[in-house]
Coordinates of C-alpha atoms and ligand atoms in Angstrom, one line a residue:
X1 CA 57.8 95.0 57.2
X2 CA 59.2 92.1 55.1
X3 CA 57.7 88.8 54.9
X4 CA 61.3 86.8 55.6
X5 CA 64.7 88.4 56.5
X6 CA 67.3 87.1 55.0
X7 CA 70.9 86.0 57.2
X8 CA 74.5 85.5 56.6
X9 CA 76.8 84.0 59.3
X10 CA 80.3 84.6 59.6
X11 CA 81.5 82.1 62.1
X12 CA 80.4 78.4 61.8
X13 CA 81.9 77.2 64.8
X14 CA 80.6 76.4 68.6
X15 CA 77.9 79.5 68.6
X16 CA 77.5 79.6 65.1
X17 CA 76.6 76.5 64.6
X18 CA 77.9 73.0 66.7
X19 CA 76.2 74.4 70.2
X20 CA 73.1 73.6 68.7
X21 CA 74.0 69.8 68.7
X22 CA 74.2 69.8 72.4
X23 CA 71.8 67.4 74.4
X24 CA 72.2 69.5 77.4
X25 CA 71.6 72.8 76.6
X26 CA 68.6 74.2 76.0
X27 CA 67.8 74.5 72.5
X28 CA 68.4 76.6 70.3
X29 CA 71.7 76.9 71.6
X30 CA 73.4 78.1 68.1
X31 CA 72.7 81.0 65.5
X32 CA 71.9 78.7 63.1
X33 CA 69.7 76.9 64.8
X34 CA 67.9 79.6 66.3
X35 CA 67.5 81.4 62.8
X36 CA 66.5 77.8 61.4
X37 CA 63.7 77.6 63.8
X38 CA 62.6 81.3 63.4
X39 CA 59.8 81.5 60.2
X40 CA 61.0 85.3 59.9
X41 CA 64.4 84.2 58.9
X42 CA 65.8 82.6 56.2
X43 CA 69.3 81.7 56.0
X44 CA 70.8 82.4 52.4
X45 CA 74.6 82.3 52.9
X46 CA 77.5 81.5 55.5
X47 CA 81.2 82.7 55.7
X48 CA 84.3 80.9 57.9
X49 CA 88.0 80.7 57.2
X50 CA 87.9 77.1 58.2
X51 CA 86.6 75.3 55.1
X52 CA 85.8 71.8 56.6
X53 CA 83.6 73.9 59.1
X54 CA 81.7 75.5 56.4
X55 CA 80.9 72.4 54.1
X56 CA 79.7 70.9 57.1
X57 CA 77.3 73.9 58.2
X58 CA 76.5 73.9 54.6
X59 CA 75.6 70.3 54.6
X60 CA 73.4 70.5 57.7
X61 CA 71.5 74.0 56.6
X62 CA 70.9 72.7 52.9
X63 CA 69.6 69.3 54.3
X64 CA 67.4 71.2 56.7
X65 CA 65.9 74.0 54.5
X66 CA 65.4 71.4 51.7
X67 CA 63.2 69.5 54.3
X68 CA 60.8 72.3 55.0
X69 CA 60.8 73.9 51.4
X70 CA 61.1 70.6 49.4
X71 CA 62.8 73.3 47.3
X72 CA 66.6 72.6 45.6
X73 CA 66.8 76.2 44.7
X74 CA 67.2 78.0 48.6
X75 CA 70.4 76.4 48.9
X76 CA 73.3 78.5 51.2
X77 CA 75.7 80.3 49.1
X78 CA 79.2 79.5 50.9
X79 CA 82.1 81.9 51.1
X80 CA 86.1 81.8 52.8
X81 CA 86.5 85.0 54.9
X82 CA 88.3 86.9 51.8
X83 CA 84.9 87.2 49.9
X84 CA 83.0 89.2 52.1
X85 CA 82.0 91.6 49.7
X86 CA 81.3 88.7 47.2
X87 CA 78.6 87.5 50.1
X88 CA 76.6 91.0 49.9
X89 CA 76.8 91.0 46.2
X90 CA 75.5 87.3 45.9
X91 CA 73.1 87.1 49.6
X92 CA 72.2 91.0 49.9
X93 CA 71.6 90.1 53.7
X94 CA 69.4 92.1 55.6
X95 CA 71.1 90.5 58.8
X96 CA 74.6 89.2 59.3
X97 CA 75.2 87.5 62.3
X98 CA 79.2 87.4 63.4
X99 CA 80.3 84.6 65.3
X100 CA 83.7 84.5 64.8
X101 CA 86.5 84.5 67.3
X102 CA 87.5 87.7 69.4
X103 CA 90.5 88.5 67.7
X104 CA 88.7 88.6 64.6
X105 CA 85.6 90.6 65.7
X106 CA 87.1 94.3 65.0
X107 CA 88.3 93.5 61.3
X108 CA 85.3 91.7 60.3
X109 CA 83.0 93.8 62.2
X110 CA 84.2 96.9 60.2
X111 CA 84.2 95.0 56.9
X112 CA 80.6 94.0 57.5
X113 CA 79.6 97.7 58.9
X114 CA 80.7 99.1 55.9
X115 CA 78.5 97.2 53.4
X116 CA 75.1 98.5 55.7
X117 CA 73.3 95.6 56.5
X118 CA 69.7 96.4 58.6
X119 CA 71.3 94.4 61.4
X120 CA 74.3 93.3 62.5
X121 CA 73.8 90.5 65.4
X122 CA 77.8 90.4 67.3
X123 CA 79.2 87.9 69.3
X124 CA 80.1 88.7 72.6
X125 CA 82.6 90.3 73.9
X126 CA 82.3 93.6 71.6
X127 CA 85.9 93.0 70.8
X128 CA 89.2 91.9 72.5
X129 CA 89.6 95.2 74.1
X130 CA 88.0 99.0 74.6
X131 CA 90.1 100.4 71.8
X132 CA 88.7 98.2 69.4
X133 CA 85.5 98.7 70.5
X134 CA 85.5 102.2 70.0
X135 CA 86.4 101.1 66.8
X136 CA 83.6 99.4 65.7
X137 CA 81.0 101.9 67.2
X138 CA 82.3 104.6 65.0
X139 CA 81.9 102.7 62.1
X140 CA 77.9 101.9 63.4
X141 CA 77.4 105.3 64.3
X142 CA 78.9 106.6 60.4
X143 CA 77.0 104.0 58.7
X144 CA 74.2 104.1 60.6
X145 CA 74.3 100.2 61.2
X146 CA 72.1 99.0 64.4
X147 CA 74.3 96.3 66.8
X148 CA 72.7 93.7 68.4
X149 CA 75.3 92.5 70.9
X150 CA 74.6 88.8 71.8
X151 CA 75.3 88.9 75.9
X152 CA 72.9 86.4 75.7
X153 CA 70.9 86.3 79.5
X154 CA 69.3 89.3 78.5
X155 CA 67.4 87.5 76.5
X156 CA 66.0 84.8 79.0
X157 CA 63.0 85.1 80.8
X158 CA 64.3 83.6 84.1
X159 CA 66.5 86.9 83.9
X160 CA 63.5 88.9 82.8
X161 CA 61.8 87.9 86.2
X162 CA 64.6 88.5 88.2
X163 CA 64.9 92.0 86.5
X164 CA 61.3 92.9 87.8
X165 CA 61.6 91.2 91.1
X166 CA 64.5 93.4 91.8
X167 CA 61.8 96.2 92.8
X168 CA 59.9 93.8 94.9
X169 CA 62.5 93.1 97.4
X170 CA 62.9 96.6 99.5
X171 CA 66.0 98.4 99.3
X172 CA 68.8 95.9 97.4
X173 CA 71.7 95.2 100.3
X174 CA 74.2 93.4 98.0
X175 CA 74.3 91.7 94.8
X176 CA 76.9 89.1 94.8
X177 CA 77.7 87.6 91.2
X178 CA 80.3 84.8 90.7
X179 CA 82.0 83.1 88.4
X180 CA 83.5 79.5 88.8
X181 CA 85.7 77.9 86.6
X182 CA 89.2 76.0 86.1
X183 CA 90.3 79.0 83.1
X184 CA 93.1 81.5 83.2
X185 CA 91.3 84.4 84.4
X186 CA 93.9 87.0 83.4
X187 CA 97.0 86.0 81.1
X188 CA 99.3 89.0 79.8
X189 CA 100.1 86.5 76.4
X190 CA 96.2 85.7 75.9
X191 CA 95.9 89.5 75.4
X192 CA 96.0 89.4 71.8
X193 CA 93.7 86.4 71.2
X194 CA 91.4 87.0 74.5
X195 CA 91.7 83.3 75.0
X196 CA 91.3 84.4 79.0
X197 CA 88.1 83.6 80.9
X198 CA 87.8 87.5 82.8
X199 CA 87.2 88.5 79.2
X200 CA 85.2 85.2 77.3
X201 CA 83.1 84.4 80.7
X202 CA 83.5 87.7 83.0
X203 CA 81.7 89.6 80.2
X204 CA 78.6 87.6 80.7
X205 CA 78.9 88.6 84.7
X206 CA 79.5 92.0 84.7
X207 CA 76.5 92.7 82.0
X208 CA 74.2 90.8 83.5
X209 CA 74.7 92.7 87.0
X210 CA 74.4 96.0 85.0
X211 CA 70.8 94.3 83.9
X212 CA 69.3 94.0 87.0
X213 CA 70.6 96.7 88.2
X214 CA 68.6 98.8 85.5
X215 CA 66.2 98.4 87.4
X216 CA 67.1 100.2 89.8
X217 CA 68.0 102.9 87.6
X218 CA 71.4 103.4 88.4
X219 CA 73.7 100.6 86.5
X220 CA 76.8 102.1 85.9
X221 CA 79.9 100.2 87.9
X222 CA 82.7 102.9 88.3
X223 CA 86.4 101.8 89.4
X224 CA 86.4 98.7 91.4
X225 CA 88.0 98.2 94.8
X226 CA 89.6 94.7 94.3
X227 CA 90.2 92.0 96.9
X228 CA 91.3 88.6 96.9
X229 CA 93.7 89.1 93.9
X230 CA 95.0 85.0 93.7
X231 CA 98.1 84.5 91.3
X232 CA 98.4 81.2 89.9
X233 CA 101.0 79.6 92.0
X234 CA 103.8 78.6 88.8
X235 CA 102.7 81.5 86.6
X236 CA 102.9 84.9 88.5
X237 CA 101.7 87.1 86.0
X238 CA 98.5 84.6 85.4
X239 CA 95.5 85.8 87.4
X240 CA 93.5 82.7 89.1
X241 CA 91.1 85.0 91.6
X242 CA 89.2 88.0 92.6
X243 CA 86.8 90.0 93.6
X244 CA 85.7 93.4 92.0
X245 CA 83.8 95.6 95.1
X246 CA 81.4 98.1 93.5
X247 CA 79.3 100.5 95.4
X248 CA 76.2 102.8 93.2
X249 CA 73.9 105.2 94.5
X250 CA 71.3 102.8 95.1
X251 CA 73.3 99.3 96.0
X252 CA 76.0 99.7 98.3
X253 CA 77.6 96.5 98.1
X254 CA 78.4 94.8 95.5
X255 CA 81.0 92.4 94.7
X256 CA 81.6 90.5 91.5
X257 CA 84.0 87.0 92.4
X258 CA 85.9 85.5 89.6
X259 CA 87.8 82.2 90.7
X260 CA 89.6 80.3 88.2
X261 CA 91.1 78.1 90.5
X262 CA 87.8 75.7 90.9
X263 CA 87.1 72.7 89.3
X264 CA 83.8 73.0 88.4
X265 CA 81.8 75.8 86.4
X266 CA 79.2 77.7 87.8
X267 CA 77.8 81.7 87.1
X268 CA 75.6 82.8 90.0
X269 CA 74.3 86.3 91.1
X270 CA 72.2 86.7 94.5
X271 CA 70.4 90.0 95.4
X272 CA 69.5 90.4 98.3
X273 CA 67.2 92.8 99.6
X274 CA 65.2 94.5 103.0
X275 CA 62.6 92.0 102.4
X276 CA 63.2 89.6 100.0
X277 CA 65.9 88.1 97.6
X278 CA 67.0 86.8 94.6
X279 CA 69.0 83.7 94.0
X280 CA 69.3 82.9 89.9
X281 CA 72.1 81.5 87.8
X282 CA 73.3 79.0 85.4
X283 CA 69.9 76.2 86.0
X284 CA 68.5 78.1 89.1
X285 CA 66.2 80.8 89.4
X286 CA 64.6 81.2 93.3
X287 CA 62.8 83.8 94.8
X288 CA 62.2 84.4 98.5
X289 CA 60.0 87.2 100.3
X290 CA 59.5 87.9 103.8
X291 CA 57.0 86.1 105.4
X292 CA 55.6 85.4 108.4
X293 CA 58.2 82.8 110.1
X294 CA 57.1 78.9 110.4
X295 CA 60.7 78.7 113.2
X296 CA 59.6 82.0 115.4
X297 CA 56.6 83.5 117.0
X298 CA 56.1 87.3 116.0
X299 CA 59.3 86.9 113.7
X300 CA 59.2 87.1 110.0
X301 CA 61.5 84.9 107.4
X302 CA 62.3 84.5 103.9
X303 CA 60.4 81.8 102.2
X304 CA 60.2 80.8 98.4
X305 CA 57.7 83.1 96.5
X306 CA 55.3 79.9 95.4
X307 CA 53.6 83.2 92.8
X308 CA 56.5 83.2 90.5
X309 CA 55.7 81.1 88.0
X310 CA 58.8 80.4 85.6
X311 CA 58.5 78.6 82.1
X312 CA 61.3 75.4 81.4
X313 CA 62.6 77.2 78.8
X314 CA 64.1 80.2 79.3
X315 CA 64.4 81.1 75.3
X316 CA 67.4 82.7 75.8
X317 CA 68.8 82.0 71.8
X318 CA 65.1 81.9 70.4
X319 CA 63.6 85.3 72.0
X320 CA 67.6 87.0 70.9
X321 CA 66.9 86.6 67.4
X322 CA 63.3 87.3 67.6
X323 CA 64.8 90.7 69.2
X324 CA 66.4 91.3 66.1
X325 CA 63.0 90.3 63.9
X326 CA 60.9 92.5 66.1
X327 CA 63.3 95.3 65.8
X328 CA 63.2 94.9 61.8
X329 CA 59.8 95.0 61.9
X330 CA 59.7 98.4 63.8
X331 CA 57.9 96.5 66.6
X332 CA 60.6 96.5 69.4
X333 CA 63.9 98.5 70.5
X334 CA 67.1 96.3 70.9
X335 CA 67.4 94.8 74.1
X336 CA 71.1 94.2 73.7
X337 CA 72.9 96.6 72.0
X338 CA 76.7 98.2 71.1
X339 CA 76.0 100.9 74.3
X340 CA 75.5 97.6 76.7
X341 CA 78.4 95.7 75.7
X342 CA 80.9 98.8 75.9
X343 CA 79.9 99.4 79.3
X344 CA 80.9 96.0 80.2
X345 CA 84.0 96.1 78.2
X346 CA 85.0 99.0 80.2
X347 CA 84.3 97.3 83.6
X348 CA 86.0 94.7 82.4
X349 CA 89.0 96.9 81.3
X350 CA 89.0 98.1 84.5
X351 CA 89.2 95.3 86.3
X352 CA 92.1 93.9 84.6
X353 CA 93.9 97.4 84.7
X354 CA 94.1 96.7 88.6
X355 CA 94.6 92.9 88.2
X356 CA 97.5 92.9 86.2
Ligands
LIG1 N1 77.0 84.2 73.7 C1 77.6 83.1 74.2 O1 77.2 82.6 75.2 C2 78.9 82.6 73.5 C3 79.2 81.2 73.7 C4 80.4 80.8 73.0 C5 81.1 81.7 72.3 N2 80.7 83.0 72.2 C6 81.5 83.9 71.4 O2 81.4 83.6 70.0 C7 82.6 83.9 69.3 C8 83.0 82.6 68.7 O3 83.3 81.6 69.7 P1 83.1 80.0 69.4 O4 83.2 79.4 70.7 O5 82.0 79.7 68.5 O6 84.5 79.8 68.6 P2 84.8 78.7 67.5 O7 86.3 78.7 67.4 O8 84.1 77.4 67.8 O9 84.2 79.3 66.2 C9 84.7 80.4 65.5 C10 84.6 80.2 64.0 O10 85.0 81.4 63.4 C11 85.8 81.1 62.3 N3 86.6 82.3 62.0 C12 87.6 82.8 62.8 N4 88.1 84.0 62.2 C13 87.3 84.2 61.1 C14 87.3 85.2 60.1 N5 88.1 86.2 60.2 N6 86.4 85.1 59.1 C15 85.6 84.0 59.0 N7 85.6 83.0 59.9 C16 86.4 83.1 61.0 C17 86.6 79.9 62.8 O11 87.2 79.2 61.7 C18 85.6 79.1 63.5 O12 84.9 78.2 62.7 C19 83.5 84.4 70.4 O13 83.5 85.8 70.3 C20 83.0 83.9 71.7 O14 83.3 84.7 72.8 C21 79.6 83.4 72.8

């Protein structure tokens, strides 16, 4: 077990780094922030194509570190996205985080996979498409290189909760998970960039259903029946609405809605169950049980469950690297990994194979 792992971030842009200047979001919202904050970690070297980016991440980290080391000496190292192998030979990281964008995960996934780091933390989605994916698993699976996949809810504890409420409900009924924004859905020319929300935001959805349904024991999502299918009215081949029906052994209803037509975001997921449900999503986590009724004589309702006690913070960025500290240290599996974010690729895949 080492005293302080050392990182490398590819990727010094919204995740990688600005997020975590966002009043509104819980903090950490960033990797660097998150590693910042983490006494495990320290931070020797970052990696972007965008050279303004990385002088200012450089800036902020040096600034930081030199504030809690008083030390000149444990400044970043800096490198364009050429000199990959030039940040191994200088950093030797035992992590490297990659925040880049999709189109760039597969290439610098592979280049990063090849040098065997102990960790490799990956941005969400695993890559712009299943093929690529397949890719990149390979190359973990030949060099032995574990993949913490950043589908970042698995990490919060209001998700944690509703992952162990699930079983206190009765039989699940339906889970219905939506997604609410003003984004392109599906767009035929975003394929090659996946600058389209089904994959960015719809990743998110689908693995967080497959969480709670874990639960249950049965989370795999086989072909979807889909309903709703809303073109965008000037663009025809630009997808603006949906819904994905699922049915598994143990749920059989279940229907994933993905509007991009609304002009407001929102990500919700109810469950609802024989005797109790589960209402939780972007700033909302309730739980209701069956109760004796306060409207009926002899009848029984749902009310809030006043037992489930909920911390402010969900830690969703904090406890995702301390996932990948824990695993170093041999005290904790990966609760996010390369297996996880394939199967939501696939659904995904899926979907959009009877979308388009
Ligand atoms: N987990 C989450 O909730 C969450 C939130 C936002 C973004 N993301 C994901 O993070 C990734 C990055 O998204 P973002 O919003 O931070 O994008 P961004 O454009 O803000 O940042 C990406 C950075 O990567 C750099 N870059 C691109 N290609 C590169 C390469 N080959 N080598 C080195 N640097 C390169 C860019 O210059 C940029 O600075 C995407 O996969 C996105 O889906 C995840």
């Amino acid at each position: 077990m080492k005293k302080k792992y050392s990182a490398c971030l590819i990727g010094t842009g919204r995740i990688g780094f600005t997020l975590g200047f966002d009043k509104k979001r819980e903090q950490p919202a960033s990797h660097t922030m998150a590693c910042l904050n983490n006494p495990k970690i320290r931070i020797t070297g970052g990696c972007d194509s965008n050279a303004e980016a990385l002088a200012k991440w450089k800036k902020y980290v040096d600034r930081h570190i030199s504030q809690i080391t008083f030390s000149e000496d444990k400044k970043v190292k800096t490198f364009s996205e050429k000199q990959i192998d030039l940040m191994f030979a200088s950093c030797n990281p035992d992590i490297v985080i990659i925040a880049v964008n999709e189109d760039s995960h597969l290439e610098t996934a592979l280049k990063v996979i090849e040098k065997k780091p102990r960790l490799v933390i990956l941005e969400k989605p695993v890559a712009l498409n299943l093929e690529e994916g397949k890719k990149i698993v390979k190359a973990a699976k030949k060099n032995k290189v574990p993949v913490l996949v950043n589908h970042e809810r698995r990490f919060a504890s209001d998700y944690a909760m509703a992952k162990e409420y699930i079983t206190k409900i009765g039989d699940v009924q339906k889970i219905n998970a939506c997604l609410f924004s003003g984004m392109r859905l599906y767009d035929p020319k975003a394929e090659k960039n996946g600058g389209y929300s089904l994959l960015h935001d719809g990743t998110h959805l689908v693995d967080i259903v497959m969480y709670l349904l874990e639960a249950l024991g049965d989370s795999e999502l086989k072909k979807p029946v889909i309903t709703g299918l809303f073109k965008d009215t000037k663009e025809k081949k630009v997808i603006r609405g949906f819904t994905a029906n699922y049915s598994t052994k143990q749920v059989s209803d279940i229907s994933i809605l993905m509007s991009g037509r609304s002009r407001y975001f929102g990500f919700e997921v109810d469950v609802i169950g024989t005797e109790g449900k589960i209402c939780i999503g972007n700033g909302h986590a309730e739980f209701f049980k069956r109760q004796e009724s306060n409207l009926y004589t002899g009848f029984y309702s749902l009310k809030e469950d006043k037992t489930v006690k909920l911390s402010k913070k969900t830690g969703y960025f904090a406890n995702m690297i301390q996932n990948g500290v824990d695993f170093l240290d041999g005290k904790a599996p990966l609760r996010s990994t390369l297996e996880t974010g394939m199967n939501a690729l696939k659904v995904l895949e899926d979907i959009k194979a009877k979308i388009k």
